[in-house]
Tab-separated table of C-alpha atoms in Angstrom:
chain	number	residue	atom	x	y	z
A	12	ILE	CA	89.157	-62.205	-39.041
A	13	THR	CA	86.425	-62.492	-41.705
A	14	LYS	CA	88.684	-64.751	-43.794
A	15	ALA	CA	89.486	-66.786	-40.697
A	16	MET	CA	85.766	-67.208	-40.023
A	17	PHE	CA	85.117	-68.662	-43.469
A	18	GLY	CA	88.214	-70.847	-43.198
A	19	LEU	CA	87.226	-72.264	-39.827
A	20	CYS	CA	83.658	-72.945	-40.963
A	21	ALA	CA	84.992	-74.782	-44.023
A	22	ALA	CA	87.401	-76.779	-41.870
A	23	ALA	CA	84.592	-77.691	-39.492
A	24	LEU	CA	82.477	-79.039	-42.350
A	25	LEU	CA	85.399	-80.993	-43.789
A	26	ALA	CA	86.098	-82.437	-40.348
A	27	PHE	CA	82.530	-83.682	-39.985
A	28	PRO	CA	83.019	-87.388	-39.225
A	29	ALA	CA	81.018	-90.224	-40.639
A	30	ARG	CA	78.466	-91.524	-38.166
A	31	ALA	CA	79.828	-94.426	-36.197
A	32	ALA	CA	77.721	-97.458	-35.457
A	33	ARG	CA	76.051	-97.386	-32.055
A	34	ALA	CA	78.178	-100.359	-31.051
A	35	GLN	CA	81.270	-98.136	-31.440
A	36	SER	CA	79.939	-95.147	-29.478
A	37	GLY	CA	82.217	-93.933	-26.697
A	38	ASP	CA	81.738	-91.764	-23.644
A	39	GLU	CA	79.467	-88.738	-24.127
A	40	PRO	CA	80.176	-85.614	-22.045
A	41	ASN	CA	77.138	-84.109	-20.355
A	42	LEU	CA	78.741	-81.044	-18.784
A	43	ILE	CA	81.554	-79.072	-20.443
A	44	PHE	CA	83.543	-76.292	-18.793
A	45	SER	CA	85.349	-74.044	-21.317
A	46	ILE	CA	88.252	-71.630	-20.944
A	47	THR	CA	89.085	-69.648	-24.090
A	48	GLY	CA	91.066	-66.619	-25.148
A	49	GLY	CA	91.042	-64.785	-28.435
A	50	TYR	CA	91.694	-61.784	-30.633
A	51	THR	CA	89.022	-59.206	-31.558
A	52	GLY	CA	88.862	-56.936	-34.571
A	53	GLY	CA	88.473	-53.140	-34.624
A	54	GLY	CA	86.778	-50.528	-36.792
A	55	ARG	CA	85.154	-47.088	-36.708
A	56	LEU	CA	82.792	-46.434	-33.807
A	57	TRP	CA	81.681	-42.878	-34.645
A	58	LYS	CA	82.785	-39.773	-36.550
A	59	LEU	CA	81.852	-36.104	-36.065
A	60	ASP	CA	82.704	-34.057	-39.144
A	61	LYS	CA	82.377	-30.590	-37.603
A	62	GLN	CA	83.022	-29.722	-33.955
A	63	ALA	CA	83.714	-26.114	-32.981
A	64	VAL	CA	86.521	-25.715	-30.437
A	65	ALA	CA	86.861	-22.329	-28.716
A	66	VAL	CA	90.016	-20.247	-28.836
A	67	LEU	CA	90.366	-18.826	-25.321
A	68	PRO	CA	88.702	-16.670	-24.115
A	69	GLY	CA	86.058	-18.024	-26.520
A	70	SER	CA	85.564	-15.170	-29.005
A	71	GLN	CA	86.816	-17.281	-31.917
A	72	PHE	CA	86.489	-20.925	-32.901
A	73	ASP	CA	88.324	-23.580	-34.863
A	74	THR	CA	86.364	-26.360	-36.524
A	75	VAL	CA	87.849	-29.850	-36.310
A	76	SER	CA	86.732	-33.358	-37.211
A	77	LEU	CA	86.628	-35.886	-34.361
A	78	GLU	CA	86.505	-39.664	-34.559
A	79	ARG	CA	86.603	-42.688	-32.270
A	80	ARG	CA	87.720	-46.118	-33.484
A	81	LEU	CA	87.777	-49.521	-31.800
A	82	ARG	CA	91.251	-51.037	-31.678
A	83	PRO	CA	92.004	-54.764	-32.116
A	84	GLY	CA	92.375	-56.420	-28.732
A	85	PHE	CA	92.061	-59.580	-26.700
A	86	SER	CA	89.165	-61.460	-25.153
A	87	ALA	CA	88.790	-64.063	-22.416
A	88	VAL	CA	85.743	-66.301	-21.937
A	89	LEU	CA	84.643	-68.701	-19.195
A	90	GLY	CA	81.658	-70.882	-19.997
A	91	ALA	CA	79.728	-73.997	-19.049
A	92	THR	CA	77.417	-76.024	-21.307
A	93	LEU	CA	75.023	-78.761	-20.241
A	94	PHE	CA	74.036	-81.382	-22.824
A	95	ARG	CA	70.904	-83.357	-22.054
A	96	SER	CA	70.876	-84.841	-25.540
A	97	ARG	CA	73.585	-85.830	-28.018
A	98	HIS	CA	73.401	-82.624	-30.043
A	99	LEU	CA	71.710	-79.768	-28.135
A	100	GLY	CA	73.193	-78.013	-25.094
A	101	VAL	CA	72.270	-75.057	-22.881
A	102	GLY	CA	75.088	-72.819	-21.696
A	103	LEU	CA	76.144	-69.781	-19.676
A	104	GLU	CA	79.265	-67.678	-20.126
A	105	VAL	CA	81.038	-64.586	-18.870
A	106	ALA	CA	83.358	-62.829	-21.321
A	107	LEU	CA	85.810	-59.936	-21.100
A	108	PHE	CA	86.487	-57.969	-24.291
A	109	ALA	CA	89.340	-55.457	-24.226
A	110	LEU	CA	87.612	-53.101	-26.657
A	111	GLY	CA	90.258	-50.422	-26.425
A	112	SER	CA	89.452	-47.342	-28.482
A	113	GLU	CA	91.472	-44.630	-30.183
A	114	SER	CA	90.512	-40.978	-30.680
A	115	ARG	CA	91.353	-39.017	-33.799
A	116	CYS	CA	91.300	-35.345	-34.721
A	117	ALA	CA	91.555	-33.792	-38.188
A	118	PRO	CA	92.534	-30.095	-37.952
A	119	PRO	CA	91.268	-27.238	-40.162
A	120	ASP	CA	93.438	-25.889	-42.962
A	121	SER	CA	94.889	-23.414	-40.435
A	122	PHE	CA	94.202	-22.643	-36.781
A	123	ARG	CA	93.071	-19.237	-35.522
A	124	THR	CA	95.795	-16.930	-34.186
A	125	ASP	CA	96.527	-17.967	-30.613
A	126	PRO	CA	99.912	-17.336	-28.913
A	127	GLN	CA	99.427	-20.453	-26.802
A	128	ARG	CA	98.373	-22.569	-29.807
A	129	LEU	CA	95.756	-24.158	-27.539
A	130	ASN	CA	93.567	-25.736	-30.219
A	131	GLU	CA	96.599	-26.981	-32.115
A	132	GLN	CA	97.797	-28.644	-28.908
A	133	THR	CA	94.325	-30.046	-28.333
A	134	CYS	CA	94.002	-31.661	-31.764
A	135	ALA	CA	97.547	-33.048	-31.658
A	136	SER	CA	96.873	-34.615	-28.239
A	137	ILE	CA	93.589	-36.191	-29.361
A	138	GLN	CA	95.098	-37.662	-32.528
A	139	GLY	CA	95.996	-41.307	-31.872
A	140	LYS	CA	95.200	-41.186	-28.137
A	141	HIS	CA	94.387	-44.637	-26.700
A	142	ILE	CA	91.436	-44.938	-24.304
A	143	PRO	CA	91.190	-48.151	-22.207
A	144	THR	CA	87.543	-49.005	-22.936
A	145	SER	CA	86.241	-52.546	-22.381
A	146	MET	CA	83.122	-54.714	-22.131
A	147	VAL	CA	82.168	-57.544	-19.767
A	148	ALA	CA	79.298	-59.688	-21.096
A	149	PHE	CA	77.060	-62.179	-19.290
A	150	GLN	CA	75.195	-64.433	-21.719
A	151	GLY	CA	73.065	-67.534	-21.950
A	152	GLY	CA	72.493	-69.542	-25.106
A	153	LEU	CA	72.221	-72.760	-27.059
A	154	THR	CA	74.902	-74.934	-28.673
A	155	TYR	CA	74.177	-77.443	-31.435
A	156	GLN	CA	76.851	-80.070	-32.082
A	157	LEU	CA	77.015	-81.760	-35.476
A	158	GLY	CA	77.717	-85.477	-35.633
A	159	ASP	CA	79.092	-87.910	-33.057
A	160	ARG	CA	81.713	-87.152	-30.413
A	161	LEU	CA	84.367	-89.653	-31.401
A	162	GLY	CA	86.509	-87.227	-33.399
A	163	ALA	CA	86.372	-83.627	-34.551
A	164	GLN	CA	83.154	-82.056	-33.274
A	165	PRO	CA	81.844	-79.087	-35.325
A	166	TYR	CA	79.237	-76.928	-33.608
A	167	LEU	CA	77.094	-73.811	-33.924
A	168	ARG	CA	76.252	-71.499	-31.047
A	169	ALA	CA	73.912	-68.561	-30.374
A	170	GLY	CA	73.353	-66.559	-27.210
A	171	GLY	CA	72.380	-63.246	-25.703
A	172	GLY	CA	72.465	-61.260	-22.502
A	173	LEU	CA	73.687	-58.116	-20.775
A	174	ALA	CA	77.047	-56.311	-20.973
A	175	ILE	CA	78.789	-53.754	-18.748
A	176	LEU	CA	80.877	-51.077	-20.470
A	177	GLY	CA	84.098	-49.833	-18.910
A	178	ASN	CA	85.099	-46.171	-19.368
A	179	SER	CA	83.424	-43.832	-21.881
A	180	PHE	CA	83.183	-44.462	-25.627
A	181	VAL	CA	82.229	-40.785	-26.164
A	182	GLN	CA	84.212	-38.532	-23.804
A	183	THR	CA	87.119	-36.870	-25.602
A	184	THR	CA	89.888	-35.055	-23.735
A	185	ALA	CA	93.299	-33.585	-24.554
A	186	GLU	CA	96.443	-32.774	-22.582
A	187	VAL	CA	97.498	-29.124	-23.037
A	188	VAL	CA	99.852	-26.533	-21.546
A	189	SER	CA	98.396	-23.055	-20.960
A	190	ASN	CA	98.942	-19.887	-18.908
A	191	ASN	CA	95.211	-19.600	-18.269
A	192	PRO	CA	94.404	-21.043	-15.819
A	193	THR	CA	97.757	-20.963	-14.079
A	194	SER	CA	97.288	-24.575	-12.958
A	195	CYS	CA	97.777	-25.616	-16.598
A	196	ARG	CA	101.273	-24.173	-16.886
A	197	THR	CA	102.724	-27.641	-16.366
A	198	GLY	CA	99.938	-29.406	-18.229
A	199	CYS	CA	96.282	-30.285	-17.625
A	200	SER	CA	93.366	-32.108	-19.211
A	201	ARG	CA	91.001	-30.213	-21.511
A	202	LEU	CA	87.500	-31.567	-22.101
A	203	VAL	CA	86.400	-31.312	-25.746
A	204	LEU	CA	83.374	-33.641	-25.893
A	205	ASP	CA	81.271	-35.545	-23.376
A	206	ALA	CA	78.074	-37.579	-23.110
A	207	PRO	CA	74.998	-36.280	-21.229
A	208	GLN	CA	74.861	-39.624	-19.434
A	209	ARG	CA	77.431	-42.378	-19.492
A	210	LYS	CA	76.074	-45.633	-20.888
A	211	GLU	CA	77.035	-48.485	-18.577
A	212	PHE	CA	74.678	-51.354	-19.494
A	213	VAL	CA	73.870	-52.567	-23.019
A	214	TRP	CA	72.398	-55.683	-24.583
A	215	THR	CA	74.676	-58.127	-26.352
A	216	ALA	CA	74.313	-61.216	-28.546
A	217	THR	CA	76.666	-63.811	-30.037
A	218	LEU	CA	76.636	-65.984	-33.153
A	219	ALA	CA	79.500	-68.471	-33.363
A	220	ALA	CA	80.800	-71.504	-35.237
A	221	GLY	CA	83.681	-73.722	-34.245
A	222	VAL	CA	85.173	-77.167	-33.919
A	223	ALA	CA	86.313	-79.155	-30.855
A	224	LEU	CA	89.081	-81.740	-31.133
A	225	PRO	CA	89.742	-84.509	-28.557
A	226	MET	CA	93.000	-84.167	-26.596
A	227	GLY	CA	92.651	-87.227	-24.401
A	228	PRO	CA	90.329	-88.413	-21.632
A	229	GLY	CA	88.395	-85.476	-20.234
A	230	TYR	CA	89.820	-82.695	-22.469
A	231	ARG	CA	89.183	-81.109	-25.854
A	232	PHE	CA	90.819	-78.305	-27.851
A	233	ARG	CA	88.397	-75.682	-29.142
A	234	ALA	CA	88.722	-73.199	-32.035
A	235	GLU	CA	85.890	-70.754	-32.668
A	236	VAL	CA	84.962	-67.681	-34.672
A	237	ARG	CA	82.303	-65.460	-33.171
A	238	ASP	CA	80.338	-62.375	-34.089
A	239	GLY	CA	79.658	-60.270	-31.000
A	240	ILE	CA	76.667	-58.019	-31.668
A	241	THR	CA	76.091	-55.160	-29.241
A	242	ALA	CA	74.714	-51.613	-28.989
A	243	LEU	CA	77.526	-49.161	-28.218
A	244	PRO	CA	77.175	-45.407	-27.481
A	245	VAL	CA	78.077	-43.128	-30.394
A	246	VAL	CA	78.150	-39.394	-31.151
A	247	THR	CA	75.478	-38.163	-33.565
A	248	GLY	CA	75.840	-34.379	-33.227
A	249	PRO	CA	78.284	-31.697	-32.002
A	250	ALA	CA	78.542	-30.117	-28.561
A	251	ASN	CA	78.076	-26.405	-27.883
A	252	PRO	CA	81.652	-25.073	-27.512
A	253	LEU	CA	80.442	-22.326	-25.120
A	254	SER	CA	78.744	-24.793	-22.795
A	255	THR	CA	80.471	-25.751	-19.555
A	256	THR	CA	79.329	-29.370	-19.941
A	257	LEU	CA	80.240	-29.827	-23.650
A	258	PHE	CA	77.564	-32.500	-24.036
A	259	ALA	CA	77.358	-33.938	-27.549
A	260	GLU	CA	74.273	-35.462	-29.140
A	261	THR	CA	74.512	-39.203	-28.561
A	262	ALA	CA	72.669	-42.439	-29.330
A	263	THR	CA	73.371	-46.173	-29.397
A	264	SER	CA	74.349	-48.006	-32.560
A	265	VAL	CA	74.558	-51.734	-33.289
A	266	HIS	CA	78.118	-52.927	-33.894
A	267	HIS	CA	79.591	-56.275	-34.893
A	268	VAL	CA	82.802	-57.263	-33.117
A	269	LEU	CA	84.397	-60.264	-34.824
A	270	SER	CA	86.796	-62.428	-32.854
A	271	LEU	CA	88.824	-65.615	-33.237
A	272	THR	CA	89.219	-67.683	-30.053
A	273	PHE	CA	91.087	-70.817	-28.943
A	274	GLY	CA	90.730	-72.719	-25.714
A	275	ILE	CA	90.347	-75.878	-23.689
A	276	ASP	CA	87.181	-77.832	-22.820
A	277	VAL	CA	87.136	-79.750	-19.562
A	278	LEU	CA	84.614	-82.598	-19.551
A	279	LEU	CA	83.388	-82.494	-15.990
A	280	GLU	CA	80.796	-85.245	-16.321
A	281	ARG	CA	80.523	-88.126	-18.747
A	282	ARG	CA	77.846	-90.672	-19.532
A	283	ARG	CA	78.796	-93.996	-21.032
A	284	THR	CA	76.426	-95.129	-23.787
A	285	ARG	CA	75.051	-98.639	-23.801
A	286	ARG	CA	77.040	-101.096	-25.894
A	287	TYR	CA	75.254	-103.819	-27.803
């Protein structure tokens, strides 16, 4: 996605059209409604090098390494931008980012003796497990368009707002089979790590560059690269394996989520410039 960002920025600059004479100016859209979809990148969210996991009934412990990574996913954005001048516009948008995450577990050299192999089951279940996390962002911002609107229209955009997180980016569970309790004989969920309080609302910001291409009266095609900057919950310290809550030490950390989006602009209102 980073290479795509540089490529799109270069293409936008190359597409910058020569300024047309005022006598050749066409219709100028005042209000633009945008519908876009895209692909987001992934990366490590947090890593805990040493987490003790109890061997039932808790007299012995295995030490494992736990990690959570963001998986590449898809995004969808609805936005509206009002231009009161040729170049500068004010906009609002709502965006859904499918920031699915994946848990990982690195086992010790050997697990403690346990006939039920509970910790071995736990680590194997955590490894590669997909968690359907997501983020819905509500943002306002400014858009600056470069050049006239007769051809390719490069632009820069910046915004900020509030985001709602779906599911937990910290809680780590495993599916195990055990004789104790008896309800786990056919399988049950084992909690390994949790957050003292689930983070639901975070701040978010966006920096973007793109280019819009005319498709005919009232429509444009849009291609954009964007850097979504947000504060996501992360694990900073281990949980007490003897605690019933298994709360880990947590904090928020700033993350950059790069995405490449494509979409359609609908020109809902147009103003015809004066011709001389």
